[in-house]
Amino acid sequence: MKKIFLAAAIMISGALGAQAQTSLGIKGGINVATIRPLYEPNEPRIGAHVGLFASTPISGRFALQPELLYSQQGVETDRYTYTYHYLNIPLIFKGTLSGGLHLQVGPQFGVLLASNRKEGKSSLDITESMNRYDGALALGLGYDVAEWQISARYNFGLSDIRETKNGDLNLGRGDNLTNDVFQFSLGYRFR
């Protein structure tokens, strides 16, 4: 996993190194998150994401957009509310379809900052029961208008979020539990 983060850091540094073409920006928005598979009745956890991005053209129709995002994720069941705080690093490849409309695809790497399970007014820190690293495949659509960027993205979780199959995170039936997150974002590029 350390090699993946090193590769991500190198790609971000490379993108930032091409300052003549690279535009930096800020973005934020709403997360609609859940966990897959989940065998008990549940509702998505609504959260937020906020962070920075750098967009570097690769060719006329393609660009690389690494991002650094703080992201609130989780799920709500009948009994508990699970909240996860991640620092996510999506490495998004953008392909222009028409005008400002573009397709977004790429890997996302996450580092768990904190997590808790809330029941009523009591809250339990479950960070030690969680896998510190998370991986996902991001797929979405975006639209660029001047300095503004609007996007809708689905992050399909690939790695088990639990450190162990038992303990404080007793969801599922021994299966791998993964984060699934819909993100709706608004970004602003500094030119």
PDB file of N, CA and C in Angstrom, residues 5 10 32 41 48 72 74 82 100 114 117 135 141 147 168 170 188 190:
ATOM      1  N   PHE A   5       0.778   4.732  -2.487  1.00  0.00           N
ATOM      2  CA  PHE A   5       0.775   6.134  -2.084  1.00  0.00           C
ATOM      3  C   PHE A   5       1.987   6.874  -2.632  1.00  0.00           C
ATOM      4  N   ILE A  10       4.047  10.807  -6.568  1.00  0.00           N
ATOM      5  CA  ILE A  10       4.869  11.121  -7.739  1.00  0.00           C
ATOM      6  C   ILE A  10       4.005  11.677  -8.861  1.00  0.00           C
ATOM      7  N   VAL A  32     -23.145  10.632  -0.708  1.00  0.00           N
ATOM      8  CA  VAL A  32     -24.225   9.717  -0.330  1.00  0.00           C
ATOM      9  C   VAL A  32     -23.552   8.351  -0.257  1.00  0.00           C
ATOM     10  N   PRO A  41     -31.393  -3.798   7.402  1.00  0.00           N
ATOM     11  CA  PRO A  41     -31.977  -2.579   6.836  1.00  0.00           C
ATOM     12  C   PRO A  41     -31.066  -1.381   7.098  1.00  0.00           C
ATOM     13  N   ALA A  48     -20.020  15.022   3.639  1.00  0.00           N
ATOM     14  CA  ALA A  48     -19.441  16.056   2.784  1.00  0.00           C
ATOM     15  C   ALA A  48     -18.044  15.644   2.354  1.00  0.00           C
ATOM     16  N   GLN A  72     -16.351  12.432   4.331  1.00  0.00           N
ATOM     17  CA  GLN A  72     -17.161  11.787   5.367  1.00  0.00           C
ATOM     18  C   GLN A  72     -17.981  10.692   4.704  1.00  0.00           C
ATOM     19  N   GLY A  74     -19.878   6.416   5.424  1.00  0.00           N
ATOM     20  CA  GLY A  74     -20.475   5.566   6.443  1.00  0.00           C
ATOM     21  C   GLY A  74     -21.814   5.011   6.018  1.00  0.00           C
ATOM     22  N   TYR A  82     -22.788   4.605  11.555  1.00  0.00           N
ATOM     23  CA  TYR A  82     -21.348   4.453  11.378  1.00  0.00           C
ATOM     24  C   TYR A  82     -20.836   5.649  10.584  1.00  0.00           C
ATOM     25  N   GLY A 100     -17.781  20.973 -22.852  1.00  0.00           N
ATOM     26  CA  GLY A 100     -17.215  20.852 -21.515  1.00  0.00           C
ATOM     27  C   GLY A 100     -17.539  19.541 -20.823  1.00  0.00           C
ATOM     28  N   ALA A 114     -10.363   8.571  11.107  1.00  0.00           N
ATOM     29  CA  ALA A 114     -11.105   8.235  12.329  1.00  0.00           C
ATOM     30  C   ALA A 114     -12.423   7.583  11.936  1.00  0.00           C
ATOM     31  N   ARG A 117     -18.957   4.536  15.873  1.00  0.00           N
ATOM     32  CA  ARG A 117     -20.281   3.917  15.808  1.00  0.00           C
ATOM     33  C   ARG A 117     -21.128   4.583  16.882  1.00  0.00           C
ATOM     34  N   GLY A 135      -9.362   1.294  -0.931  1.00  0.00           N
ATOM     35  CA  GLY A 135      -9.182   1.451  -2.373  1.00  0.00           C
ATOM     36  C   GLY A 135     -10.521   1.426  -3.070  1.00  0.00           C
ATOM     37  N   LEU A 141     -19.158  11.588 -14.409  1.00  0.00           N
ATOM     38  CA  LEU A 141     -19.311  12.576 -15.471  1.00  0.00           C
ATOM     39  C   LEU A 141     -19.111  13.953 -14.872  1.00  0.00           C
ATOM     40  N   GLU A 147     -14.189  28.686 -15.292  1.00  0.00           N
ATOM     41  CA  GLU A 147     -13.403  28.223 -14.137  1.00  0.00           C
ATOM     42  C   GLU A 147     -14.144  27.199 -13.280  1.00  0.00           C
ATOM     43  N   ASP A 168     -15.823  -4.646  16.784  1.00  0.00           N
ATOM     44  CA  ASP A 168     -16.766  -3.545  16.929  1.00  0.00           C
ATOM     45  C   ASP A 168     -17.549  -3.233  15.662  1.00  0.00           C
ATOM     46  N   ASN A 170     -19.654  -5.137  13.552  1.00  0.00           N
ATOM     47  CA  ASN A 170     -20.362  -6.385  13.278  1.00  0.00           C
ATOM     48  C   ASN A 170     -21.479  -6.168  12.264  1.00  0.00           C
ATOM     49  N   TYR A 188     -13.825  24.930  -8.320  1.00  0.00           N
ATOM     50  CA  TYR A 188     -13.403  26.194  -8.932  1.00  0.00           C
ATOM     51  C   TYR A 188     -11.917  26.111  -9.241  1.00  0.00           C
ATOM     52  N   PHE A 190      -8.431  27.893 -10.340  1.00  0.00           N
ATOM     53  CA  PHE A 190      -7.725  29.175 -10.372  1.00  0.00           C
ATOM     54  C   PHE A 190      -6.897  29.202 -11.644  1.00  0.00           C
TER      55      PHE A 190
END
